[in-house]
Tab-separated table of N, CA and C in Angstrom:
chain	number	residue	atom	x	y	z
A	1	MET	N	-3.493	-10.720	16.080
A	1	MET	CA	-4.895	-10.613	15.749
A	1	MET	C	-5.696	-10.980	16.995
A	2	LYS	N	-6.756	-10.222	17.219
A	2	LYS	CA	-7.616	-10.503	18.364
A	2	LYS	C	-8.281	-11.862	18.206
A	3	LYS	N	-8.501	-12.532	19.329
A	3	LYS	CA	-9.100	-13.861	19.285
A	3	LYS	C	-10.519	-13.846	18.747
A	4	ASP	N	-11.213	-12.710	18.867
A	4	ASP	CA	-12.587	-12.647	18.380
A	4	ASP	C	-12.656	-12.313	16.890
A	5	LYS	N	-11.502	-12.064	16.272
A	5	LYS	CA	-11.465	-11.745	14.851
A	5	LYS	C	-11.155	-13.003	14.053
A	6	LYS	N	-11.930	-13.227	13.027
A	6	LYS	CA	-11.712	-14.377	12.167
A	6	LYS	C	-10.763	-13.970	11.046
A	7	LYS	N	-9.716	-14.747	10.851
A	7	LYS	CA	-8.773	-14.479	9.777
A	7	LYS	C	-9.384	-14.967	8.475
A	8	ILE	N	-9.415	-14.087	7.483
A	8	ILE	CA	-9.993	-14.430	6.192
A	8	ILE	C	-8.883	-14.399	5.158
A	9	ILE	N	-8.694	-15.514	4.495
A	9	ILE	CA	-7.657	-15.611	3.477
A	9	ILE	C	-8.330	-15.799	2.134
A	10	GLY	N	-7.883	-15.036	1.151
A	10	GLY	CA	-8.411	-15.189	-0.191
A	10	GLY	C	-9.729	-14.484	-0.437
A	11	GLU	N	-10.117	-13.607	0.468
A	11	GLU	CA	-11.367	-12.865	0.311
A	11	GLU	C	-11.253	-11.932	-0.889
A	12	THR	N	-12.291	-11.889	-1.711
A	12	THR	CA	-12.334	-10.948	-2.815
A	12	THR	C	-12.734	-9.590	-2.261
A	13	LEU	N	-11.907	-8.599	-2.509
A	13	LEU	CA	-12.165	-7.267	-1.977
A	13	LEU	C	-12.866	-6.397	-3.011
A	14	SER	N	-13.878	-5.697	-2.575
A	14	SER	CA	-14.574	-4.762	-3.456
A	14	SER	C	-13.728	-3.503	-3.602
A	15	ASP	N	-14.027	-2.715	-4.622
A	15	ASP	CA	-13.326	-1.442	-4.806
A	15	ASP	C	-13.510	-0.550	-3.579
A	16	GLU	N	-14.710	-0.550	-3.019
A	16	GLU	CA	-14.984	0.288	-1.851
A	16	GLU	C	-14.108	-0.126	-0.671
A	17	ARG	N	-13.947	-1.411	-0.502
A	17	ARG	CA	-13.109	-1.911	0.603
A	17	ARG	C	-11.644	-1.515	0.396
A	18	ILE	N	-11.177	-1.615	-0.827
A	18	ILE	CA	-9.798	-1.236	-1.137
A	18	ILE	C	-9.610	0.260	-0.931
A	19	LYS	N	-10.593	1.054	-1.316
A	19	LYS	CA	-10.499	2.513	-1.183
A	19	LYS	C	-10.476	2.972	0.270
A	20	GLU	N	-10.912	2.117	1.195
A	20	GLU	CA	-10.885	2.483	2.613
A	20	GLU	C	-9.472	2.841	3.080
A	21	LEU	N	-8.474	2.252	2.463
A	21	LEU	CA	-7.092	2.565	2.827
A	21	LEU	C	-6.753	4.035	2.569
A	22	LEU	N	-7.439	4.649	1.621
A	22	LEU	CA	-7.166	6.051	1.283
A	22	LEU	C	-7.573	7.007	2.393
A	23	ALA	N	-8.390	6.554	3.316
A	23	ALA	CA	-8.854	7.400	4.413
A	23	ALA	C	-7.961	7.311	5.646
A	24	LEU	N	-6.920	6.501	5.583
A	24	LEU	CA	-6.048	6.339	6.746
A	24	LEU	C	-5.363	7.642	7.130
A	25	LYS	N	-5.233	7.841	8.411
A	25	LYS	CA	-4.480	8.976	8.953
A	25	LYS	C	-3.119	8.446	9.386
A	26	SER	N	-2.104	9.237	9.199
A	26	SER	CA	-0.761	8.784	9.568
A	26	SER	C	-0.440	9.161	11.005
A	27	PRO	N	0.440	8.378	11.621
A	27	PRO	CA	0.903	8.740	12.960
A	27	PRO	C	1.666	10.066	12.907
A	28	PHE	N	1.740	10.735	14.029
A	28	PHE	CA	2.424	12.025	14.091
A	28	PHE	C	3.842	11.897	13.544
A	29	GLY	N	4.200	12.793	12.644
A	29	GLY	CA	5.552	12.844	12.108
A	29	GLY	C	5.801	11.942	10.915
A	30	GLU	N	4.812	11.160	10.506
A	30	GLU	CA	4.987	10.277	9.358
A	30	GLU	C	4.183	10.805	8.181
A	31	SER	N	4.746	10.712	7.013
A	31	SER	CA	4.077	11.129	5.792
A	31	SER	C	2.812	10.300	5.596
A	32	ARG	N	1.714	10.962	5.296
A	32	ARG	CA	0.457	10.249	5.055
A	32	ARG	C	0.595	9.328	3.845
A	33	SER	N	1.257	9.819	2.797
A	33	SER	CA	1.473	8.999	1.605
A	33	SER	C	2.254	7.735	1.947
A	34	PHE	N	3.316	7.885	2.723
A	34	PHE	CA	4.139	6.741	3.099
A	34	PHE	C	3.339	5.747	3.932
A	35	HIS	N	2.558	6.268	4.860
A	35	HIS	CA	1.753	5.409	5.734
A	35	HIS	C	0.732	4.605	4.931
A	36	ILE	N	0.033	5.259	4.034
A	36	ILE	CA	-0.994	4.585	3.242
A	36	ILE	C	-0.373	3.522	2.341
A	37	LEU	N	0.715	3.867	1.653
A	37	LEU	CA	1.351	2.890	0.770
A	37	LEU	C	1.909	1.698	1.541
A	38	THR	N	2.472	1.958	2.700
A	38	THR	CA	3.017	0.875	3.511
A	38	THR	C	1.911	-0.076	3.950
A	39	ARG	N	0.807	0.475	4.417
A	39	ARG	CA	-0.319	-0.372	4.840
A	39	ARG	C	-0.877	-1.170	3.661
A	40	ALA	N	-0.993	-0.521	2.509
A	40	ALA	CA	-1.508	-1.223	1.327
A	40	ALA	C	-0.560	-2.352	0.930
A	41	TYR	N	0.725	-2.083	0.935
A	41	TYR	CA	1.717	-3.105	0.586
A	41	TYR	C	1.667	-4.282	1.560
A	42	ARG	N	1.530	-3.983	2.828
A	42	ARG	CA	1.542	-5.036	3.852
A	42	ARG	C	0.247	-5.852	3.904
A	43	THR	N	-0.868	-5.242	3.513
A	43	THR	CA	-2.151	-5.922	3.708
A	43	THR	C	-2.810	-6.452	2.438
A	44	LEU	N	-2.447	-5.925	1.284
A	44	LEU	CA	-3.123	-6.327	0.051
A	44	LEU	C	-2.302	-7.333	-0.752
A	45	ARG	N	-3.012	-8.271	-1.352
A	45	ARG	CA	-2.358	-9.159	-2.310
A	45	ARG	C	-1.942	-8.317	-3.512
A	46	GLN	N	-1.028	-8.838	-4.297
A	46	GLN	CA	-0.490	-8.067	-5.420
A	46	GLN	C	-1.583	-7.603	-6.377
A	47	GLU	N	-2.528	-8.466	-6.698
A	47	GLU	CA	-3.589	-8.070	-7.636
A	47	GLU	C	-4.493	-6.992	-7.034
A	48	ASP	N	-4.714	-7.032	-5.730
A	48	ASP	CA	-5.503	-5.991	-5.072
A	48	ASP	C	-4.698	-4.696	-4.962
A	49	PHE	N	-3.400	-4.813	-4.742
A	49	PHE	CA	-2.537	-3.641	-4.696
A	49	PHE	C	-2.547	-2.928	-6.049
A	50	SER	N	-2.549	-3.685	-7.127
A	50	SER	CA	-2.603	-3.096	-8.474
A	50	SER	C	-3.891	-2.301	-8.673
A	51	ARG	N	-4.984	-2.815	-8.160
A	51	ARG	CA	-6.254	-2.074	-8.237
A	51	ARG	C	-6.198	-0.841	-7.340
A	52	PHE	N	-5.674	-1.019	-6.127
A	52	PHE	CA	-5.588	0.075	-5.171
A	52	PHE	C	-4.762	1.238	-5.719
A	53	ILE	N	-3.637	0.939	-6.331
A	53	ILE	CA	-2.712	1.994	-6.726
A	53	ILE	C	-3.323	2.919	-7.784
A	54	LEU	N	-4.260	2.421	-8.557
A	54	LEU	CA	-4.952	3.286	-9.527
A	54	LEU	C	-5.824	4.312	-8.798
A	55	PHE	N	-6.517	3.875	-7.749
A	55	PHE	CA	-7.311	4.811	-6.940
A	55	PHE	C	-6.387	5.786	-6.208
A	56	TYR	N	-5.296	5.258	-5.701
A	56	TYR	CA	-4.322	6.072	-4.967
A	56	TYR	C	-3.756	7.174	-5.870
A	57	ALA	N	-3.380	6.819	-7.086
A	57	ALA	CA	-2.794	7.788	-8.016
A	57	ALA	C	-3.760	8.925	-8.331
A	58	GLU	N	-5.053	8.629	-8.359
A	58	GLU	CA	-6.060	9.657	-8.635
A	58	GLU	C	-6.129	10.708	-7.537
A	59	THR	N	-5.689	10.370	-6.328
A	59	THR	CA	-5.760	11.311	-5.204
A	59	THR	C	-4.685	12.385	-5.279
A	60	GLY	N	-3.634	12.121	-6.066
A	60	GLY	CA	-2.541	13.081	-6.149
A	60	GLY	C	-1.493	12.897	-5.058
A	61	LEU	N	-1.668	11.874	-4.212
A	61	LEU	CA	-0.662	11.598	-3.195
A	61	LEU	C	0.615	11.097	-3.869
A	62	GLU	N	1.724	11.308	-3.208
A	62	GLU	CA	3.034	10.967	-3.759
A	62	GLU	C	3.188	9.457	-3.951
A	63	LEU	N	3.751	9.051	-5.090
A	63	LEU	CA	3.916	7.637	-5.412
A	63	LEU	C	5.198	7.043	-4.840
A	64	ASN	N	6.159	7.874	-4.471
A	64	ASN	CA	7.400	7.369	-3.889
A	64	ASN	C	7.806	8.266	-2.718
A	65	PRO	N	6.980	8.287	-1.681
A	65	PRO	CA	7.252	9.177	-0.543
A	65	PRO	C	8.412	8.672	0.318
A	66	CYS	N	8.851	9.543	1.216
A	66	CYS	CA	9.931	9.207	2.150
A	66	CYS	C	9.356	8.849	3.514
A	67	ASP	N	10.097	7.997	4.222
A	67	ASP	CA	9.746	7.713	5.609
A	67	ASP	C	10.376	8.785	6.491
A	68	ARG	N	10.257	8.628	7.798
A	68	ARG	CA	10.791	9.623	8.744
A	68	ARG	C	12.299	9.797	8.629
A	69	SER	N	12.974	8.757	8.144
A	69	SER	CA	14.440	8.799	8.025
A	69	SER	C	14.905	9.295	6.666
A	70	GLY	N	13.954	9.606	5.791
A	70	GLY	CA	14.307	10.110	4.464
A	70	GLY	C	14.497	9.033	3.412
A	71	ARG	N	14.185	7.787	3.762
A	71	ARG	CA	14.310	6.692	2.793
A	71	ARG	C	13.058	6.643	1.918
A	72	ARG	N	13.256	6.469	0.635
A	72	ARG	CA	12.153	6.402	-0.315
A	72	ARG	C	11.456	5.054	-0.241
A	73	PHE	N	10.140	5.081	-0.466
A	73	PHE	CA	9.315	3.876	-0.396
A	73	PHE	C	9.837	2.777	-1.319
A	74	LEU	N	10.139	3.129	-2.580
A	74	LEU	CA	10.620	2.123	-3.524
A	74	LEU	C	11.977	1.562	-3.128
A	75	ASP	N	12.824	2.374	-2.509
A	75	ASP	CA	14.121	1.875	-2.034
A	75	ASP	C	13.925	0.833	-0.936
A	76	ILE	N	12.980	1.086	-0.060
A	76	ILE	CA	12.694	0.140	1.025
A	76	ILE	C	12.137	-1.160	0.440
A	77	LEU	N	11.201	-1.041	-0.495
A	77	LEU	CA	10.622	-2.230	-1.119
A	77	LEU	C	11.664	-3.044	-1.872
A	78	SER	N	12.634	-2.382	-2.457
A	78	SER	CA	13.644	-3.100	-3.249
A	78	SER	C	14.445	-4.087	-2.404
A	79	ARG	N	14.396	-3.944	-1.096
A	79	ARG	CA	15.105	-4.858	-0.197
A	79	ARG	C	14.237	-6.060	0.214
A	80	HIS	N	12.989	-6.063	-0.209
A	80	HIS	CA	12.073	-7.156	0.142
A	80	HIS	C	12.082	-8.201	-0.966
A	81	GLN	N	12.218	-9.428	-0.583
A	81	GLN	CA	12.373	-10.531	-1.520
A	81	GLN	C	11.213	-10.675	-2.505
A	82	HIS	N	9.992	-10.477	-2.055
A	82	HIS	CA	8.821	-10.714	-2.904
A	82	HIS	C	8.132	-9.425	-3.367
A	83	ALA	N	8.841	-8.314	-3.349
A	83	ALA	CA	8.233	-7.023	-3.655
A	83	ALA	C	8.260	-6.643	-5.127
A	84	THR	N	8.931	-7.409	-5.965
A	84	THR	CA	9.093	-7.027	-7.370
A	84	THR	C	7.781	-6.686	-8.070
A	85	PRO	N	6.714	-7.482	-7.958
A	85	PRO	CA	5.475	-7.103	-8.651
A	85	PRO	C	4.871	-5.797	-8.126
A	86	TYR	N	5.049	-5.525	-6.842
A	86	TYR	CA	4.552	-4.276	-6.261
A	86	TYR	C	5.349	-3.082	-6.808
A	87	ILE	N	6.643	-3.256	-6.897
A	87	ILE	CA	7.511	-2.203	-7.438
A	87	ILE	C	7.150	-1.929	-8.886
A	88	GLN	N	6.964	-2.984	-9.667
A	88	GLN	CA	6.595	-2.814	-11.076
A	88	GLN	C	5.267	-2.086	-11.216
A	89	THR	N	4.320	-2.389	-10.355
A	89	THR	CA	3.024	-1.709	-10.377
A	89	THR	C	3.212	-0.215	-10.130
A	90	LEU	N	3.987	0.124	-9.111
A	90	LEU	CA	4.227	1.538	-8.805
A	90	LEU	C	4.962	2.248	-9.931
A	91	GLN	N	5.928	1.592	-10.532
A	91	GLN	CA	6.682	2.202	-11.629
A	91	GLN	C	5.808	2.392	-12.856
A	92	THR	N	4.918	1.466	-13.111
A	92	THR	CA	4.013	1.592	-14.261
A	92	THR	C	3.081	2.785	-14.075
A	93	VAL	N	2.559	2.954	-12.882
A	93	VAL	CA	1.644	4.068	-12.612
A	93	VAL	C	2.389	5.391	-12.675
A	94	SER	N	3.612	5.443	-12.180
A	94	SER	CA	4.359	6.717	-12.166
A	94	SER	C	4.789	7.132	-13.560
A	95	ILE	N	4.842	6.206	-14.504
A	95	ILE	CA	5.218	6.527	-15.892
A	95	ILE	C	4.081	7.244	-16.600
A	96	ARG	N	2.859	6.927	-16.243
A	96	ARG	CA	1.686	7.509	-16.912
A	96	ARG	C	1.650	8.996	-16.827
């Protein structure tokens, strides 16, 4: 983090702020869906991710995209120790 940037912990995010992630562009060769979900997973608290994923699902973007190596997003998350609530959120949305 840049020294001129103040780290904010526990900030309440507005819907508009959460939706900003939907405008992200992916690096060359990476799935836009994968890039957006990865950034949301890495930057949002679980409760904010749950709100985000509802907006994300409305866009029609893929809920379980592949990375450049062909690995599915949920498969990658399943290897993360604290990812269970995020996985459950994604599975709940994909059932709808």
